[in-house]
Amino acid sequence: MKINVFFTPLSVDELFFPGKTTVVIDVLRASSTIVSALQNGAREVVPVSSVEFAVKVSGGMFGGQTLLGGERNTKKIEGFALGNSPLEYTKEIVDGKTIVLYTTNGTRAVVKAKFSENLFVCSFLNLSAVASHLVNLNNNVEILCSGKANNFSMEDTICAGKLVAELQKLNENIEITDSARASLALNKSFGKSIVKMLSESEHGKVLIENNFEEDIKFCGKLNSSDIIPFYTSNVIKVMPISNSIINPDK
Amino acid sequence: MKINVFFTPLSVDELFFPGKTTVVIDVLRASSTIVSALQNGAREVVPVSSVEFAVKVSGGMFGGQTLLGGERNTKKIEGFALGNSPLEYTKEIVDGKTIVLYTTNGTRAVVKAKFSENLFVCSFLNLSAVASHLVNLNNNVEILCSGKANNFSMEDTICAGKLVAELQKLNENIEITDSARASLALNKSFGKSIVKMLSESEHGKVLIENNFEEDIKFCGKLNSSDIIPFYTSNVIKVMPISNSIINPDK
């Protein structure tokens, strides 16, 4: 089992992903929001890579049970029902609904990795659940950090490092690339207090300036959810948890 | 003085660089080779971003005093006089010569940053000299790691981190971005023995497999040179060292 980390989706081409097992991370906030929405009963999340496509999708294929959510540079998009704060995605609002989600970095990363054989969404909230599932699958893993406008994101990399650490705890025979090794070391340096790290990160500071301090506290709750969001047929759904999943190919 | 690090040139556009003070790092091996060539008397190094252009340039503008150097994926290019090993660039061979250099990552990073107001080349060999000069200039600094095929390179990032640490030693008022903070932490984790770190890096292992172990030892010699390679009018030359350099714009 070999683990690699991409610090930004720009480093890799769409056609890299066929056959791969991929984990997309966008801690602040898309992957935390996706976990919350599904945890609170959303039927599915449709990640889209443009606002125009979000509007088009929401108008058509999913009838009246659709909510448009997302942000562009931290701010809710005009005409959208929801922003990108996981705290907005409450049971009252999302239960039974299809969420069409557009965000600056996270949903575009998911769409880029759409050809993956297995595609999961990870945040601090569901890190341990994702790790257990990956160890059961026993495939090589590509961890795709959504990054920040094509650049390094501290919080995504620390989350990737914590996921690698968790995988190493569960499986002794894990091989790691240099980027995975760097993520592990960065988790050791900065990952002890997740909320502190998030608050001190560039993206965290922008969120605090925009009054999203509660989001940071929420996104830092390690392993508060068992939800494993997985991508299939263009939507993200909850993976039914089973301890007996064996990949027949390995 | 604010310091930022790019882990790969892909994260940034050519038009980002006008007005910037930029440092390009490609430890294994372009930036080490450039320092060696200039240290051993080369008149200048012409960095090029394609093999075709290297051949074209060497045939024309520089008369008989030109040597073609470089590599594609570790191997010397057919018809080139020199590869990309710094140990080949001895005084006997390069003294007084113009070197036209093409390498997979490093020279392409220099060419990408060519619009910078100030553009320097840094390796472990000349790290302290570059740091002193940057502190004298007192501009914001963009450190551009050449990376590895558009991805993270452990050795370039550690060198960037060590450069940031050196700048912090020389100037207390340094502001750093998240990527610079990560580089610093990685230097702390892995930068104590440079040669060990280089040998354990993915790129280092490939070089060792290709019998370039001596190159790794050489590229790990911290501060063995005072040479500051700087880019001007499409060539890299030796910066005349002076302690009284003041940037008139600041």
Short mmCIF file of C-alpha atoms in Angstrom, two decimals:
data_model
loop_
_atom_site.label_atom_id
_atom_site.label_comp_id
_atom_site.label_asym_id
_atom_site.label_seq_id
_atom_site.Cartn_x
_atom_site.Cartn_y
_atom_site.Cartn_z
CA MET A 1 0.00 0.00 0.00
CA LYS A 2 1.67 3.17 -1.25
CA ILE A 3 0.50 6.63 -0.27
CA ASN A 4 1.13 9.78 -2.26
CA VAL A 5 0.01 13.36 -1.61
CA PHE A 6 -0.61 16.10 -4.17
CA PHE A 7 -0.42 19.57 -2.59
CA THR A 8 -2.51 21.06 -5.39
CA PRO A 9 -4.77 19.62 -8.11
CA LEU A 10 -2.79 21.59 -10.68
CA SER A 11 0.12 19.15 -10.31
CA VAL A 12 -1.85 16.37 -11.89
CA ASP A 13 -3.91 15.75 -14.98
CA GLU A 14 -7.48 14.38 -15.08
CA LEU A 15 -6.25 11.35 -16.99
CA PHE A 16 -3.96 10.39 -14.13
CA PHE A 17 -6.94 9.17 -12.13
CA PRO A 18 -8.51 6.19 -13.95
CA GLY A 19 -7.90 3.09 -11.82
CA LYS A 20 -6.76 5.13 -8.80
CA THR A 21 -8.11 5.28 -5.24
CA THR A 22 -8.27 8.98 -4.45
CA VAL A 23 -9.09 11.02 -1.35
CA VAL A 24 -9.96 14.69 -1.84
CA ILE A 25 -9.35 17.08 1.07
CA ASP A 26 -10.58 20.66 1.40
CA VAL A 27 -10.71 21.24 5.15
CA LEU A 28 -11.84 24.89 4.89
CA ARG A 29 -14.50 24.20 3.96
CA ALA A 30 -15.85 22.05 1.13
CA SER A 31 -14.94 18.63 2.46
CA SER A 32 -16.20 19.51 5.96
CA THR A 33 -19.41 20.86 4.43
CA ILE A 34 -19.94 17.71 2.35
CA VAL A 35 -19.51 15.53 5.45
CA SER A 36 -21.97 17.71 7.40
CA ALA A 37 -24.57 17.78 4.65
CA LEU A 38 -24.52 13.99 4.31
CA GLN A 39 -24.41 13.50 8.09
CA ASN A 40 -27.55 15.64 8.36
CA GLY A 41 -29.48 13.59 5.84
CA ALA A 42 -28.79 15.17 2.45
CA ARG A 43 -29.58 12.59 -0.21
CA GLU A 44 -26.45 13.45 -2.18
CA VAL A 45 -24.08 16.26 -3.04
CA VAL A 46 -23.44 17.12 -6.68
CA PRO A 47 -20.00 18.75 -6.90
CA VAL A 48 -19.63 21.09 -9.85
CA SER A 49 -16.68 23.00 -11.23
CA SER A 50 -18.47 26.16 -12.39
CA VAL A 51 -21.24 28.40 -11.10
CA GLU A 52 -22.96 28.28 -14.47
CA PHE A 53 -23.09 24.50 -14.37
CA ALA A 54 -24.42 24.60 -10.79
CA VAL A 55 -27.35 26.72 -11.92
CA LYS A 56 -27.98 24.52 -14.94
CA VAL A 57 -27.89 21.27 -12.95
CA SER A 58 -30.09 22.55 -10.15
CA GLY A 59 -32.76 23.69 -12.60
CA GLY A 60 -33.00 20.40 -14.40
CA MET A 61 -32.32 16.87 -13.39
CA PHE A 62 -33.21 16.80 -9.70
CA GLY A 63 -36.76 18.19 -9.57
CA GLY A 64 -37.83 20.33 -6.62
CA GLN A 65 -35.63 18.64 -4.05
CA THR A 66 -32.50 20.59 -4.94
CA LEU A 67 -30.60 23.24 -3.01
CA LEU A 68 -27.83 25.33 -4.53
CA GLY A 69 -24.85 25.84 -2.24
CA GLY A 70 -21.40 27.28 -2.49
CA GLU A 71 -19.05 30.19 -2.44
CA ARG A 72 -16.65 32.16 -4.51
CA ASN A 73 -13.71 33.50 -2.46
CA THR A 74 -15.42 32.85 0.90
CA LYS A 75 -18.68 34.64 -0.03
CA LYS A 76 -22.06 33.04 -0.77
CA ILE A 77 -22.99 33.26 -4.46
CA GLU A 78 -25.92 35.52 -5.34
CA GLY A 79 -29.10 33.54 -5.81
CA PHE A 80 -27.74 30.44 -4.03
CA ALA A 81 -29.73 29.07 -1.08
CA LEU A 82 -26.65 28.19 0.96
CA GLY A 83 -23.05 29.31 1.31
CA ASN A 84 -20.10 27.04 2.09
CA SER A 85 -20.40 27.03 5.88
CA PRO A 86 -20.92 23.49 7.22
CA LEU A 87 -23.07 25.03 9.98
CA GLU A 88 -25.70 26.08 7.45
CA TYR A 89 -26.25 22.48 6.36
CA THR A 90 -28.56 21.54 9.26
CA LYS A 91 -30.97 18.59 9.32
CA GLU A 92 -33.95 20.99 8.97
CA ILE A 93 -32.53 22.42 5.78
CA VAL A 94 -30.81 19.54 3.98
CA ASP A 95 -32.66 16.36 5.03
CA GLY A 96 -33.69 14.41 1.93
CA LYS A 97 -32.34 17.10 -0.40
CA THR A 98 -29.87 17.02 -3.27
CA ILE A 99 -27.22 19.69 -2.78
CA VAL A 100 -25.55 21.13 -5.86
CA LEU A 101 -22.26 22.49 -4.54
CA TYR A 102 -19.76 24.84 -6.12
CA THR A 103 -16.68 26.03 -4.18
CA THR A 104 -13.48 27.78 -5.28
CA ASN A 105 -11.14 24.85 -4.68
CA GLY A 106 -12.79 21.76 -3.19
CA THR A 107 -15.52 20.78 -5.60
CA ARG A 108 -13.25 21.52 -8.54
CA ALA A 109 -10.71 19.08 -7.09
CA VAL A 110 -13.40 16.40 -6.80
CA VAL A 111 -14.47 16.99 -10.40
CA LYS A 112 -10.84 16.81 -11.56
CA ALA A 113 -10.46 13.40 -9.88
CA LYS A 114 -13.80 12.08 -11.16
CA PHE A 115 -12.28 9.28 -13.24
CA SER A 116 -10.86 7.62 -10.10
CA GLU A 117 -11.89 4.02 -9.49
CA ASN A 118 -12.63 4.96 -5.86
CA LEU A 119 -13.08 8.58 -4.85
CA PHE A 120 -13.64 9.67 -1.25
CA VAL A 121 -13.94 13.01 0.52
CA CYS A 122 -12.02 13.51 3.75
CA SER A 123 -11.89 16.22 6.39
CA PHE A 124 -10.76 16.21 10.01
CA LEU A 125 -14.38 15.34 10.90
CA ASN A 126 -14.31 11.90 9.29
CA LEU A 127 -10.59 11.18 9.06
CA SER A 128 -10.56 7.95 11.05
CA ALA A 129 -13.55 6.52 9.19
CA VAL A 130 -11.89 7.20 5.83
CA ALA A 131 -8.59 5.71 7.05
CA SER A 132 -10.25 2.45 8.17
CA HIS A 133 -12.02 2.12 4.86
CA LEU A 134 -8.83 2.73 2.88
CA VAL A 135 -6.99 0.07 4.87
CA ASN A 136 -9.80 -2.39 4.12
CA LEU A 137 -9.60 -1.58 0.41
CA ASN A 138 -5.80 -2.05 0.55
CA ASN A 139 -5.14 -0.12 -2.66
CA ASN A 140 -2.48 2.51 -3.27
CA VAL A 141 -3.87 5.90 -2.29
CA GLU A 142 -3.57 9.32 -3.91
CA ILE A 143 -4.44 12.10 -1.48
CA LEU A 144 -5.44 15.20 -3.40
CA CYS A 145 -5.28 18.44 -1.41
CA SER A 146 -7.55 21.04 -2.96
CA GLY A 147 -5.09 23.79 -2.10
CA LYS A 148 -5.70 27.49 -2.36
CA ALA A 149 -5.91 28.98 -5.85
CA ASN A 150 -3.49 26.37 -7.21
CA ASN A 151 -1.10 26.79 -4.30
CA PHE A 152 -0.17 25.08 -1.06
CA SER A 153 -2.77 24.96 1.69
CA MET A 154 -1.43 24.38 5.20
CA GLU A 155 -4.68 22.94 6.57
CA ASP A 156 -5.23 20.48 3.72
CA THR A 157 -1.64 19.27 3.99
CA ILE A 158 -1.87 18.78 7.77
CA CYS A 159 -5.10 16.82 7.28
CA ALA A 160 -3.34 14.72 4.63
CA GLY A 161 -0.46 14.13 7.06
CA LYS A 162 -2.84 13.09 9.82
CA LEU A 163 -4.53 10.68 7.43
CA VAL A 164 -1.15 9.17 6.51
CA ALA A 165 -0.31 8.83 10.24
CA GLU A 166 -3.64 7.08 10.85
CA LEU A 167 -3.03 4.72 7.92
CA GLN A 168 0.42 3.89 9.28
CA LYS A 169 -1.17 3.07 12.64
CA LEU A 170 -3.58 0.66 10.97
CA ASN A 171 -1.15 -0.93 8.50
CA GLU A 172 2.55 -1.43 9.12
CA ASN A 173 3.43 -2.01 5.48
CA ILE A 174 2.76 1.43 4.13
CA GLU A 175 5.16 2.96 1.66
CA ILE A 176 5.12 6.74 1.38
CA THR A 177 6.36 9.23 -1.22
CA ASP A 178 8.35 12.37 -0.34
CA SER A 179 5.22 14.53 -0.35
CA ALA A 180 3.47 12.10 2.01
CA ARG A 181 6.58 12.13 4.23
CA ALA A 182 6.53 15.93 4.25
CA SER A 183 2.81 15.94 5.14
CA LEU A 184 3.49 13.57 8.03
CA ALA A 185 6.26 15.83 9.35
CA LEU A 186 4.06 18.91 9.01
CA ASN A 187 1.28 17.17 10.94
CA LYS A 188 3.82 16.45 13.66
CA SER A 189 4.90 20.12 13.70
CA PHE A 190 1.49 21.80 13.46
CA GLY A 191 -1.25 19.19 13.90
CA LYS A 192 -1.42 18.88 17.69
CA SER A 193 -4.08 21.56 18.12
CA ILE A 194 -6.12 21.50 14.94
CA VAL A 195 -8.24 24.56 15.77
CA LYS A 196 -5.11 26.60 16.59
CA MET A 197 -3.48 25.51 13.33
CA LEU A 198 -6.63 26.38 11.37
CA SER A 199 -6.90 29.80 13.05
CA GLU A 200 -3.26 30.59 12.25
CA SER A 201 -3.45 29.47 8.63
CA GLU A 202 -3.82 32.05 5.85
CA HIS A 203 -7.22 30.70 4.88
CA GLY A 204 -8.34 30.52 8.52
CA LYS A 205 -7.44 34.16 9.05
CA VAL A 206 -9.56 35.18 6.06
CA LEU A 207 -12.50 33.19 7.43
CA ILE A 208 -12.14 34.80 10.87
CA GLU A 209 -12.10 38.26 9.24
CA ASN A 210 -15.33 37.29 7.51
CA ASN A 211 -16.96 36.17 10.79
CA PHE A 212 -16.67 32.45 10.22
CA GLU A 213 -14.84 31.68 13.47
CA GLU A 214 -17.47 29.08 14.43
CA ASP A 215 -16.78 27.27 11.16
CA ILE A 216 -13.14 26.89 12.14
CA LYS A 217 -14.05 25.38 15.49
CA PHE A 218 -16.45 23.03 13.74
CA CYS A 219 -14.03 21.99 10.99
CA GLY A 220 -11.42 21.16 13.66
CA LYS A 221 -13.53 18.51 15.41
CA LEU A 222 -11.45 15.41 14.77
CA ASN A 223 -13.41 12.23 14.09
CA SER A 224 -16.80 13.65 15.01
CA SER A 225 -18.41 11.75 12.13
CA ASP A 226 -18.36 8.24 10.67
CA ILE A 227 -19.58 9.38 7.27
CA ILE A 228 -17.50 8.33 4.27
CA PRO A 229 -18.58 10.42 1.29
CA PHE A 230 -17.86 8.63 -1.97
CA TYR A 231 -18.28 9.75 -5.53
CA THR A 232 -20.28 7.67 -7.95
CA SER A 233 -22.09 8.59 -11.19
CA ASN A 234 -21.38 12.30 -10.74
CA VAL A 235 -22.76 12.57 -7.21
CA ILE A 236 -21.31 12.18 -3.72
CA LYS A 237 -23.21 9.79 -1.46
CA VAL A 238 -22.70 8.13 1.90
CA MET A 239 -20.66 4.94 1.71
CA PRO A 240 -22.42 2.10 3.52
CA ILE A 241 -19.91 1.08 6.21
CA SER A 242 -18.86 -2.53 6.33
CA ASN A 243 -15.83 -4.11 7.92
CA SER A 244 -15.75 -6.91 5.40
CA ILE A 245 -15.01 -4.89 2.29
CA ILE A 246 -12.36 -6.64 0.30
CA ASN A 247 -11.20 -5.40 -3.05
CA PRO A 248 -11.51 -8.45 -5.31
CA ASP A 249 -8.64 -7.24 -7.51
CA LYS A 250 -5.97 -7.34 -4.81
CA MET B 1 10.28 41.86 4.21
CA LYS B 2 7.84 39.07 3.34
CA ILE B 3 8.94 35.63 2.19
CA ASN B 4 6.85 33.25 0.13
CA VAL B 5 7.69 29.81 -1.27
CA PHE B 6 6.26 28.15 -4.36
CA PHE B 7 6.68 24.37 -4.26
CA THR B 8 6.40 24.13 -8.04
CA PRO B 9 6.64 26.64 -10.90
CA LEU B 10 3.27 25.39 -12.15
CA SER B 11 1.53 27.23 -9.29
CA VAL B 12 2.41 30.59 -10.71
CA ASP B 13 2.17 32.43 -14.01
CA GLU B 14 5.04 34.16 -15.86
CA LEU B 15 3.26 37.46 -15.47
CA PHE B 16 3.37 37.16 -11.69
CA PHE B 17 7.08 38.01 -11.71
CA PRO B 18 7.53 41.59 -13.00
CA GLY B 19 8.73 43.73 -10.08
CA LYS B 20 9.48 40.69 -7.91
CA THR B 21 12.70 39.55 -6.25
CA THR B 22 12.87 35.84 -6.98
CA VAL B 23 15.17 33.00 -5.96
CA VAL B 24 15.12 29.80 -8.03
CA ILE B 25 16.17 26.55 -6.37
CA ASP B 26 16.92 23.24 -8.04
CA VAL B 27 19.27 21.47 -5.65
CA LEU B 28 19.55 18.28 -7.73
CA ARG B 29 21.13 19.54 -9.79
CA ALA B 30 20.68 22.65 -11.96
CA SER B 31 21.20 25.31 -9.32
CA SER B 32 24.24 23.49 -7.89
CA THR B 33 25.64 23.10 -11.41
CA ILE B 34 25.13 26.80 -12.20
CA VAL B 35 26.98 27.79 -9.01
CA SER B 36 29.83 25.39 -9.85
CA ALA B 37 30.16 26.55 -13.44
CA LEU B 38 30.35 30.20 -12.42
CA GLN B 39 32.64 29.39 -9.49
CA ASN B 40 35.00 27.69 -11.95
CA GLY B 41 35.18 30.66 -14.27
CA ALA B 42 32.37 30.20 -16.76
CA ARG B 43 31.62 33.60 -18.32
CA GLU B 44 27.88 33.06 -18.08
CA VAL B 45 25.16 30.40 -18.14
CA VAL B 46 22.31 30.72 -20.63
CA PRO B 47 19.31 28.86 -19.18
CA VAL B 48 16.93 27.58 -21.82
CA SER B 49 13.56 25.91 -21.59
CA SER B 50 13.85 23.53 -24.55
CA VAL B 51 16.55 21.33 -26.09
CA GLU B 52 15.81 22.76 -29.52
CA PHE B 53 16.42 26.29 -28.29
CA ALA B 54 19.65 25.18 -26.60
CA VAL B 55 21.00 23.90 -29.91
CA LYS B 56 19.87 27.04 -31.74
CA VAL B 57 21.42 29.41 -29.19
CA SER B 58 24.72 27.56 -28.98
CA GLY B 59 25.15 27.61 -32.76
CA GLY B 60 24.62 31.31 -33.11
CA MET B 61 25.14 34.20 -30.79
CA PHE B 62 28.12 33.13 -28.71
CA GLY B 63 30.79 32.23 -31.28
CA GLY B 64 33.18 29.37 -30.51
CA GLN B 65 33.24 29.86 -26.78
CA THR B 66 30.02 27.96 -26.11
CA LEU B 67 29.43 24.62 -24.43
CA LEU B 68 26.08 22.84 -24.47
CA GLY B 69 25.12 21.26 -21.16
CA GLY B 70 22.14 19.59 -19.66
CA GLU B 71 19.99 16.56 -19.14
CA ARG B 72 16.62 15.09 -19.77
CA ASN B 73 15.46 12.84 -16.93
CA THR B 74 18.93 12.52 -15.38
CA LYS B 75 20.68 11.55 -18.65
CA LYS B 76 23.01 13.69 -20.76
CA ILE B 77 21.45 14.80 -24.04
CA GLU B 78 22.90 13.32 -27.21
CA GLY B 79 25.32 15.73 -28.85
CA PHE B 80 25.75 17.87 -25.73
CA ALA B 81 29.28 18.44 -24.41
CA LEU B 82 28.25 18.23 -20.77
CA GLY B 83 25.53 16.64 -18.65
CA ASN B 84 23.99 18.14 -15.53
CA SER B 85 26.58 16.96 -13.01
CA PRO B 86 28.23 19.90 -11.21
CA LEU B 87 31.43 17.81 -11.06
CA GLU B 88 31.77 17.97 -14.85
CA TYR B 89 31.94 21.76 -14.79
CA THR B 90 35.64 21.98 -13.84
CA LYS B 91 37.88 25.02 -14.33
CA GLU B 92 39.70 23.25 -17.19
CA ILE B 93 36.49 22.76 -19.07
CA VAL B 94 34.37 25.84 -18.36
CA ASP B 95 36.81 28.70 -17.72
CA GLY B 96 35.91 31.66 -19.94
CA LYS B 97 33.13 29.74 -21.63
CA THR B 98 29.43 30.45 -22.15
CA ILE B 99 27.37 27.48 -21.01
CA VAL B 100 24.00 26.94 -22.66
CA LEU B 101 22.10 24.84 -20.12
CA TYR B 102 18.88 22.87 -20.45
CA THR B 103 17.56 20.75 -17.57
CA THR B 104 14.19 19.09 -16.94
CA ASN B 105 13.09 21.37 -14.10
CA GLY B 106 15.64 23.98 -13.04
CA THR B 107 16.41 25.99 -16.15
CA ARG B 108 12.74 25.99 -17.07
CA ALA B 109 11.94 27.53 -13.67
CA VAL B 110 14.53 30.26 -14.26
CA VAL B 111 13.06 31.00 -17.69
CA LYS B 112 9.56 31.12 -16.21
CA ALA B 113 10.70 33.73 -13.67
CA LYS B 114 12.65 35.78 -16.22
CA PHE B 115 10.52 38.91 -15.84
CA SER B 116 11.57 39.26 -12.18
CA GLU B 117 13.16 42.57 -11.22
CA ASN B 118 15.87 40.58 -9.40
CA LEU B 119 16.40 36.90 -10.12
CA PHE B 120 18.94 34.77 -8.26
CA VAL B 121 19.88 31.10 -8.28
CA CYS B 122 20.33 29.34 -4.94
CA SER B 123 21.56 25.92 -3.84
CA PHE B 124 22.91 24.61 -0.56
CA LEU B 125 26.39 25.57 -1.88
CA ASN B 126 25.74 29.32 -1.86
CA LEU B 127 22.79 29.63 0.51
CA SER B 128 24.38 32.00 3.01
CA ALA B 129 25.71 34.33 0.29
CA VAL B 130 22.27 34.57 -1.30
CA ALA B 131 20.63 35.19 2.09
CA SER B 132 23.00 38.08 2.93
CA HIS B 133 22.37 39.68 -0.43
CA LEU B 134 18.59 39.36 -0.05
CA VAL B 135 18.70 40.98 3.37
CA ASN B 136 20.70 43.87 1.90
CA LEU B 137 18.16 44.31 -0.88
CA ASN B 138 15.35 44.25 1.71
CA ASN B 139 12.64 43.39 -0.82
CA ASN B 140 9.89 40.84 -0.46
CA VAL B 141 11.17 37.50 -1.72
CA GLU B 142 9.52 34.78 -3.81
CA ILE B 143 11.36 31.47 -3.51
CA LEU B 144 10.58 29.30 -6.51
CA CYS B 145 11.32 25.60 -6.06
CA SER B 146 11.81 23.94 -9.41
CA GLY B 147 10.10 20.80 -8.16
CA LYS B 148 9.99 17.48 -9.92
CA ALA B 149 7.83 17.24 -13.04
CA ASN B 150 5.40 19.84 -11.66
CA ASN B 151 5.31 18.23 -8.24
CA PHE B 152 6.79 18.67 -4.80
CA SER B 153 10.53 18.19 -4.39
CA MET B 154 11.73 17.42 -0.88
CA GLU B 155 15.27 18.71 -1.45
CA ASP B 156 14.22 22.02 -3.02
CA THR B 157 11.74 22.64 -0.21
CA ILE B 158 14.32 21.89 2.50
CA CYS B 159 16.77 24.26 0.79
CA ALA B 160 14.00 26.90 0.67
CA GLY B 161 13.33 26.32 4.38
CA LYS B 162 17.01 26.67 5.23
CA LEU B 163 17.13 29.92 3.25
CA VAL B 164 14.11 31.23 5.18
CA ALA B 165 15.81 30.24 8.48
CA GLU B 166 18.97 32.08 7.42
CA LEU B 167 16.97 35.18 6.46
CA GLN B 168 15.23 35.09 9.85
CA LYS B 169 18.64 34.96 11.56
CA LEU B 170 19.76 38.05 9.65
CA ASN B 171 16.54 40.04 9.90
CA GLU B 172 14.08 39.90 12.78
CA ASN B 173 11.23 41.54 10.91
CA ILE B 174 10.52 38.82 8.43
CA GLU B 175 6.95 37.91 7.65
CA ILE B 176 6.35 34.44 6.20
CA THR B 177 3.51 32.82 4.30
CA ASP B 178 2.12 29.36 5.13
CA SER B 179 4.29 27.70 2.48
CA ALA B 180 7.40 29.42 3.89
CA ARG B 181 6.36 28.29 7.39
CA ALA B 182 5.97 24.73 6.12
CA SER B 183 9.40 24.86 4.45
CA LEU B 184 10.95 26.06 7.71
CA ALA B 185 9.33 23.19 9.63
CA LEU B 186 10.47 20.66 7.02
CA ASN B 187 14.02 21.99 7.23
CA LYS B 188 13.84 21.49 10.99
CA SER B 189 12.58 17.90 10.50
CA PHE B 190 14.88 16.80 7.67
CA GLY B 191 17.58 19.44 7.14
CA LYS B 192 20.10 18.51 9.82
CA SER B 193 22.10 16.17 7.61
CA ILE B 194 21.73 17.50 4.09
CA VAL B 195 23.52 14.61 2.39
CA LYS B 196 21.37 12.07 4.26
CA MET B 197 18.22 13.96 3.28
CA LEU B 198 19.35 14.14 -0.36
CA SER B 199 20.19 10.42 -0.42
CA GLU B 200 16.77 9.52 1.00
CA SER B 201 14.81 11.79 -1.34
CA GLU B 202 13.08 10.31 -4.38
CA HIS B 203 15.27 12.28 -6.77
CA GLY B 204 18.41 11.41 -4.79
CA LYS B 205 17.61 7.70 -5.05
CA VAL B 206 17.28 7.98 -8.83
CA LEU B 207 20.65 9.75 -9.02
CA ILE B 208 22.31 7.08 -6.87
CA GLU B 209 20.86 4.37 -9.14
CA ASN B 210 22.43 6.22 -12.06
CA ASN B 211 25.85 6.37 -10.37
CA PHE B 212 25.72 10.03 -9.37
CA GLU B 213 26.39 9.46 -5.66
CA GLU B 214 29.34 11.90 -5.75
CA ASP B 215 26.99 14.60 -7.06
CA ILE B 216 24.81 14.19 -3.99
CA LYS B 217 27.77 14.62 -1.66
CA PHE B 218 28.84 17.67 -3.64
CA CYS B 219 25.36 19.27 -3.77
CA GLY B 220 25.07 18.87 0.01
CA LYS B 221 28.14 21.03 0.82
CA LEU B 222 26.49 23.90 2.67
CA ASN B 223 27.98 27.34 2.01
CA SER B 224 31.01 26.10 0.12
CA SER B 225 30.70 29.02 -2.32
CA ASP B 226 30.16 32.79 -2.18
CA ILE B 227 28.89 32.98 -5.74
CA ILE B 228 25.52 34.68 -6.25
CA PRO B 229 24.27 33.81 -9.73
CA PHE B 230 21.90 36.49 -11.02
CA TYR B 231 19.90 36.64 -14.21
CA THR B 232 20.19 39.64 -16.49
CA SER B 233 19.52 40.06 -20.24
CA ASN B 234 18.78 36.35 -20.67
CA VAL B 235 22.00 35.09 -19.10
CA ILE B 236 23.08 34.14 -15.57
CA LYS B 237 26.24 35.87 -14.36
CA VAL B 238 28.12 36.27 -11.10
CA MET B 239 26.77 39.09 -8.94
CA PRO B 240 29.61 41.36 -7.81
CA ILE B 241 29.42 41.13 -4.00
CA SER B 242 29.13 44.37 -2.06
CA ASN B 243 27.88 45.03 1.44
CA SER B 244 26.60 48.45 0.54
CA ILE B 245 23.93 47.42 -1.92
CA ILE B 246 20.81 49.41 -1.25
CA ASN B 247 17.74 49.09 -3.40
CA PRO B 248 16.98 52.69 -4.44
CA ASP B 249 13.25 51.97 -4.65
CA LYS B 250 12.83 50.97 -1.01
#
